């Protein structure tokens, strides 16, 4: 069996892996590139990075700048939505190890495919950060948008925020892009997911720069060597949040306490069937009316006496014809 045949045998899609790598690369390039350029200034010598330097590993200035501009420059969210639409038909546009893990745990994604997608996402994030490194002048002195807990914020604070907002993101993914009951809104799933990421950034940017995505945090950390002691929060917390979202999704898709008459999909099917039946009845009414009228007339003709003209009398008056006995 060839290598490609072996991959197909185990249900692994190479196209999905490549799509995840490409999409994650571009997403990190745009997202962390935005965080880095927003922290830059236009000085006497031209483009200059902000006060953040690699030696200190403090990214609070980048976080504050991006937080102040997130409402007018939502490039991170836009990048996610665009990449999700672009790769949704190839890989589902997961772009997040936490999402891939949740899909695998809920039975919506083969485990081997999930592992391959996660590896592709990490590699894509590294490539995206490398491209940012090559684009930004003086990038060796920048953290390139790396995540770090802001001063005054405890590890517990950041862990809870990352877990809760990842729970929100994964729940939106599972209920809009995966649930069988979301067929009517599935085309808009990337928009809902993008808004979920937007709300997460609105909450977490001042806290820790907002990760909710282990690959997004690993990319710039690996390229710049920025490894704060609390970095594990950006890996573990999103996975914990995704883990808690799975049982809720499995409960919602179960038959527990389900009234099919009130189920939106079942109700829509019932209404469609009823409309078809009514249309068929209305269409048959003219034919039924004609048949009924013809039957009544035939019965009347059979029961009424037949008449004939008495030619012998010559008076033209009709004479009843009596059946022979």
Coordinates of C-alpha atoms in Angstrom, one line a residue:
X1 CA 0.0 0.0 0.0
X2 CA 1.4 3.4 -1.0
X3 CA 1.9 6.2 1.5
X4 CA -1.1 8.1 0.2
X5 CA -3.2 5.0 0.3
X6 CA -2.1 4.4 3.9
X7 CA -3.1 7.9 4.9
X8 CA -6.5 7.4 3.3
X9 CA -6.8 4.0 5.1
X10 CA -6.5 5.8 8.4
X11 CA -8.8 8.6 7.4
X12 CA -6.1 11.3 7.3
X13 CA -6.7 14.2 4.8
X14 CA -3.5 15.8 3.7
X15 CA -5.4 18.7 2.2
X16 CA -6.9 19.5 5.6
X17 CA -3.4 19.4 7.2
X18 CA -2.0 21.8 4.6
X19 CA -5.0 24.1 4.9
X20 CA -4.6 24.3 8.6
X21 CA -0.9 25.1 8.3
X22 CA -1.5 27.8 5.7
X23 CA -4.4 29.4 7.5
X24 CA -2.6 29.4 10.9
X25 CA 0.5 30.9 9.3
X26 CA -1.5 33.8 7.8
X27 CA -3.6 34.2 11.0
X28 CA -0.6 34.6 13.2
X29 CA 1.2 36.8 10.7
X30 CA -1.7 39.2 10.7
X31 CA -2.6 38.9 14.4
X32 CA 0.8 39.2 15.9
X33 CA 2.0 41.6 13.2
X34 CA -0.9 43.9 14.2
X35 CA 0.2 43.7 17.9
X36 CA 3.7 44.5 17.0
X37 CA 3.1 47.3 14.5
X38 CA 0.6 49.0 16.8
X39 CA 3.3 49.2 19.4
X40 CA 5.6 51.0 17.0
X41 CA 6.2 54.7 16.7
X42 CA 7.2 57.1 14.0
X43 CA 10.4 58.6 15.3
X44 CA 13.0 61.0 13.9
X45 CA 14.8 58.0 12.3
X46 CA 11.6 56.5 10.9
X47 CA 9.9 53.3 12.0
X48 CA 10.8 52.4 15.6
X49 CA 9.5 49.7 17.9
X50 CA 7.7 50.5 21.1
X51 CA 9.2 50.3 24.5
X52 CA 8.9 46.6 24.6
X53 CA 12.3 44.8 24.3
X54 CA 13.2 41.2 24.2
X55 CA 15.5 41.4 27.2
X56 CA 12.7 42.3 29.6
X57 CA 9.9 40.2 28.1
X58 CA 7.3 42.7 29.1
X59 CA 4.5 43.1 26.6
X60 CA 2.1 45.3 28.6
X61 CA 2.8 48.3 26.4
X62 CA 1.9 46.2 23.3
X63 CA -1.2 45.0 25.1
X64 CA -2.4 48.4 26.1
X65 CA -1.9 49.8 22.6
X66 CA -3.7 47.0 21.0
X67 CA -6.5 47.2 23.6
X68 CA -7.0 50.9 22.9
X69 CA -7.3 50.2 19.1
X70 CA -9.1 46.9 19.0
X71 CA -12.5 48.5 18.3
X72 CA -11.2 50.4 15.2
X73 CA -8.6 47.9 14.0
X74 CA -10.1 44.4 14.4
X75 CA -7.6 42.8 12.1
X76 CA -7.2 39.7 14.3
X77 CA -10.9 38.9 14.1
X78 CA -11.1 39.7 10.4
X79 CA -8.1 37.4 9.7
X80 CA -9.8 34.6 11.6
X81 CA -13.1 35.0 9.7
X82 CA -11.4 35.2 6.3
X83 CA -9.2 32.2 6.9
X84 CA -12.2 30.2 8.3
X85 CA -14.2 30.9 5.2
X86 CA -11.2 30.1 3.0
X87 CA -10.5 26.7 4.5
X88 CA -13.8 25.7 5.9
X89 CA -14.5 23.3 3.0
X90 CA -11.0 21.8 3.3
X91 CA -10.4 21.3 7.1
X92 CA -13.3 23.1 8.8
X93 CA -11.1 26.1 9.5
X94 CA -10.2 25.0 13.0
X95 CA -7.0 27.2 13.4
X96 CA -6.8 26.3 17.1
X97 CA -5.5 23.2 18.9
X98 CA -8.2 23.7 21.5
X99 CA -10.9 23.5 18.9
X100 CA -9.3 20.5 17.2
X101 CA -9.1 18.7 20.5
X102 CA -12.7 19.4 21.3
X103 CA -13.8 18.1 17.9
X104 CA -11.9 14.9 18.4
X105 CA -13.3 14.4 21.9
X106 CA -16.9 15.0 20.7
X107 CA -16.4 12.4 17.9
X108 CA -16.6 15.0 15.1
X109 CA -13.0 14.6 14.0
X110 CA -10.8 11.4 13.8
X111 CA -8.1 11.4 16.5
X112 CA -5.3 11.0 14.0
X113 CA -6.6 13.9 11.9
X114 CA -6.9 16.0 15.0
X115 CA -3.2 15.3 16.0
X116 CA -2.0 16.1 12.4
X117 CA -4.1 19.3 12.4
X118 CA -2.6 20.4 15.7
X119 CA 0.9 19.8 14.5
X120 CA 0.2 21.7 11.4
X121 CA -1.2 24.6 13.4
X122 CA 1.9 24.9 15.5
X123 CA 4.2 24.8 12.5
X124 CA 2.0 27.4 10.8
X125 CA 2.2 29.6 13.8
X126 CA 6.0 29.4 13.9
X127 CA 6.1 30.2 10.2
X128 CA 3.8 33.2 10.7
X129 CA 5.9 34.6 13.5
X130 CA 9.0 34.0 11.4
X131 CA 7.5 36.1 8.6
X132 CA 6.7 38.9 11.1
X133 CA 10.2 38.7 12.4
X134 CA 11.5 39.2 8.9
X135 CA 9.1 42.1 8.2
X136 CA 9.6 44.2 11.3
X137 CA 12.7 46.4 11.5
X138 CA 14.7 45.7 14.6
X139 CA 12.6 42.6 15.3
X140 CA 15.4 41.0 17.3
X141 CA 14.5 43.5 20.1
X142 CA 10.8 42.7 20.0
X143 CA 8.6 40.0 21.5
X144 CA 6.5 40.0 18.3
X145 CA 3.2 40.0 20.1
X146 CA 4.0 37.2 22.6
X147 CA 1.6 36.6 25.4
X148 CA 2.5 37.4 28.9
X149 CA 0.5 38.1 32.1
X150 CA 0.3 41.8 32.8
X151 CA 1.7 43.3 36.0
X152 CA -0.7 43.1 38.9
X153 CA -2.6 40.1 37.4
X154 CA -2.1 36.8 39.1
X155 CA -1.6 33.4 37.4
X156 CA -5.0 32.4 38.7
X157 CA -6.7 35.5 37.2
X158 CA -5.2 34.8 33.8
X159 CA -5.9 31.1 33.9
X160 CA -9.5 31.6 34.7
X161 CA -10.0 34.2 32.0
X162 CA -8.3 32.1 29.3
X163 CA -10.3 29.0 30.3
X164 CA -13.6 30.8 30.3
X165 CA -13.2 32.6 27.0
X166 CA -11.9 29.5 25.3
X167 CA -15.0 27.7 26.6
X168 CA -17.0 30.4 24.9
X169 CA -15.1 30.1 21.6
X170 CA -15.3 26.3 21.5
X171 CA -19.0 26.3 22.5
X172 CA -19.8 28.6 19.6
X173 CA -17.8 26.4 17.2
X174 CA -19.5 23.2 18.3
X175 CA -23.0 24.7 18.3
X176 CA -22.8 26.7 15.0
X177 CA -20.4 24.7 12.8
X178 CA -20.9 21.2 14.1
X179 CA -24.3 20.7 15.6
X180 CA -26.8 19.0 13.2
X181 CA -29.5 21.4 14.4
X182 CA -27.5 24.4 13.2
X183 CA -27.9 23.6 9.5
X184 CA -29.9 26.8 8.8
X185 CA -27.1 29.0 10.2
X186 CA -24.0 27.0 9.4
X187 CA -23.0 29.2 6.6
X188 CA -22.7 32.1 9.0
X189 CA -20.6 30.0 11.5
X190 CA -17.3 31.8 10.8
X191 CA -18.9 35.1 11.6
X192 CA -20.2 33.8 14.9
X193 CA -16.8 32.4 15.7
X194 CA -15.1 35.7 14.8
X195 CA -17.4 37.6 17.1
X196 CA -16.5 35.0 19.9
X197 CA -12.8 35.8 19.3
X198 CA -13.6 39.5 19.4
X199 CA -15.3 39.3 22.7
X200 CA -12.4 37.2 24.1
X201 CA -9.9 39.9 23.0
X202 CA -12.1 42.6 24.5
X203 CA -12.0 40.9 27.9
X204 CA -8.4 39.5 27.9
X205 CA -6.2 42.0 26.1
X206 CA -5.5 44.0 29.2
X207 CA -5.1 40.8 31.2
X208 CA -2.5 38.8 29.2
X209 CA -2.8 39.8 25.6
X210 CA -5.4 37.2 24.9
X211 CA -4.3 33.8 23.8
X212 CA -7.3 31.3 23.8
X213 CA -5.1 29.4 21.3
X214 CA -2.0 27.5 22.3
X215 CA -0.5 27.6 18.8
X216 CA -0.9 31.4 18.6
X217 CA 1.1 31.7 21.8
X218 CA 3.8 29.1 20.8
X219 CA 4.6 30.7 17.5
X220 CA 6.1 34.1 18.6
X221 CA 7.5 32.5 21.8
X222 CA 9.6 30.0 19.8
X223 CA 10.8 32.6 17.3
X224 CA 11.8 35.2 19.8
X225 CA 12.7 33.0 22.7
X226 CA 10.2 34.7 25.0
X227 CA 9.4 32.2 27.8
X228 CA 8.0 33.9 30.9
X229 CA 7.6 31.6 33.9
X230 CA 3.8 31.6 33.5
X231 CA 3.8 30.7 29.9
X232 CA 2.2 27.3 30.6
X233 CA -1.1 29.2 31.3
X234 CA -1.4 29.9 27.6
X235 CA -1.2 26.2 26.8
X236 CA -3.1 24.5 29.6
X237 CA -5.9 27.0 30.2
X238 CA -7.3 27.0 26.6
X239 CA -7.3 23.2 26.6
X240 CA -9.1 23.1 29.9
X241 CA -11.8 25.5 28.6
X242 CA -12.2 23.4 25.5
X243 CA -12.5 20.2 27.6
X244 CA -15.4 21.7 29.6
X245 CA -17.2 22.7 26.4
X246 CA -17.4 19.1 25.1
X247 CA -19.9 17.6 27.6
X248 CA -22.3 20.5 27.1
X249 CA -22.2 19.9 23.4
X250 CA -22.8 16.2 23.8
X251 CA -25.7 16.9 26.1
X252 CA -27.3 19.3 23.7
X253 CA -27.1 16.9 20.8
X254 CA -28.5 14.0 22.8
X255 CA -32.2 12.9 22.8
X256 CA -32.6 13.8 26.5
X257 CA -35.7 15.9 27.2
X258 CA -36.2 16.4 23.4
X259 CA -39.7 17.1 22.2
X260 CA -39.7 16.6 18.4
X261 CA -42.8 18.6 18.0
X262 CA -40.9 21.6 19.4
X263 CA -37.6 20.8 17.7
X264 CA -37.0 23.5 15.1
X265 CA -35.7 21.1 12.5
X266 CA -38.5 18.6 13.0
X267 CA -41.1 21.3 13.2
X268 CA -39.9 22.8 9.9
X269 CA -40.1 19.3 8.3
X270 CA -43.6 18.8 9.6
X271 CA -44.7 22.2 8.3
X272 CA -43.2 21.5 4.9
X273 CA -45.0 18.1 4.7
X274 CA -48.3 19.7 5.8
X275 CA -48.0 22.4 3.2
X276 CA -47.4 19.8 0.5
X277 CA -50.5 17.9 1.6
X278 CA -52.7 21.0 1.6
X279 CA -51.4 21.9 -1.9
X280 CA -52.3 18.4 -3.2
X281 CA -55.8 18.6 -1.7
X282 CA -56.4 22.1 -3.2
X283 CA -55.1 20.8 -6.6
X284 CA -57.5 17.8 -6.5
X285 CA -60.6 19.8 -5.6
X286 CA -61.6 20.8 -9.2
X287 CA -61.3 17.2 -10.4
X288 CA -63.3 16.0 -7.4
X289 CA -66.0 18.5 -8.0
X290 CA -66.3 17.6 -11.6
X291 CA -66.5 13.9 -10.8
X292 CA -69.2 14.5 -8.1
X293 CA -71.3 16.6 -10.5
X294 CA -71.1 14.0 -13.2
X295 CA -72.1 11.3 -10.8
X296 CA -75.1 13.2 -9.5
X297 CA -76.3 14.0 -13.1
X298 CA -75.9 10.3 -14.1
X299 CA -77.9 9.2 -11.1
X300 CA -80.7 11.7 -11.9
X301 CA -80.9 10.5 -15.5
X302 CA -81.2 6.9 -14.5
X303 CA -84.0 7.5 -12.0
X304 CA -86.1 10.0 -14.2
X305 CA -88.9 8.4 -16.6
X306 CA -88.1 8.3 -20.3
X307 CA -90.6 10.0 -22.7
X308 CA -91.5 9.4 -26.3
X309 CA -93.8 11.1 -28.9
X310 CA -97.1 9.3 -29.8
X311 CA -96.9 9.4 -33.6
X312 CA -100.3 7.6 -34.1
X313 CA -102.3 10.3 -32.3
X314 CA -100.5 12.9 -34.3
X315 CA -101.0 15.5 -31.6
X316 CA -97.4 15.7 -30.7
X317 CA -98.1 15.2 -27.0
X318 CA -95.6 13.0 -25.2
X319 CA -96.7 9.6 -24.0
X320 CA -95.1 7.8 -21.1
X321 CA -93.3 4.6 -22.0
X322 CA -94.0 1.8 -19.5
X323 CA -91.6 -1.0 -19.1
X324 CA -92.9 -4.5 -19.8
X325 CA -93.9 -6.6 -16.9

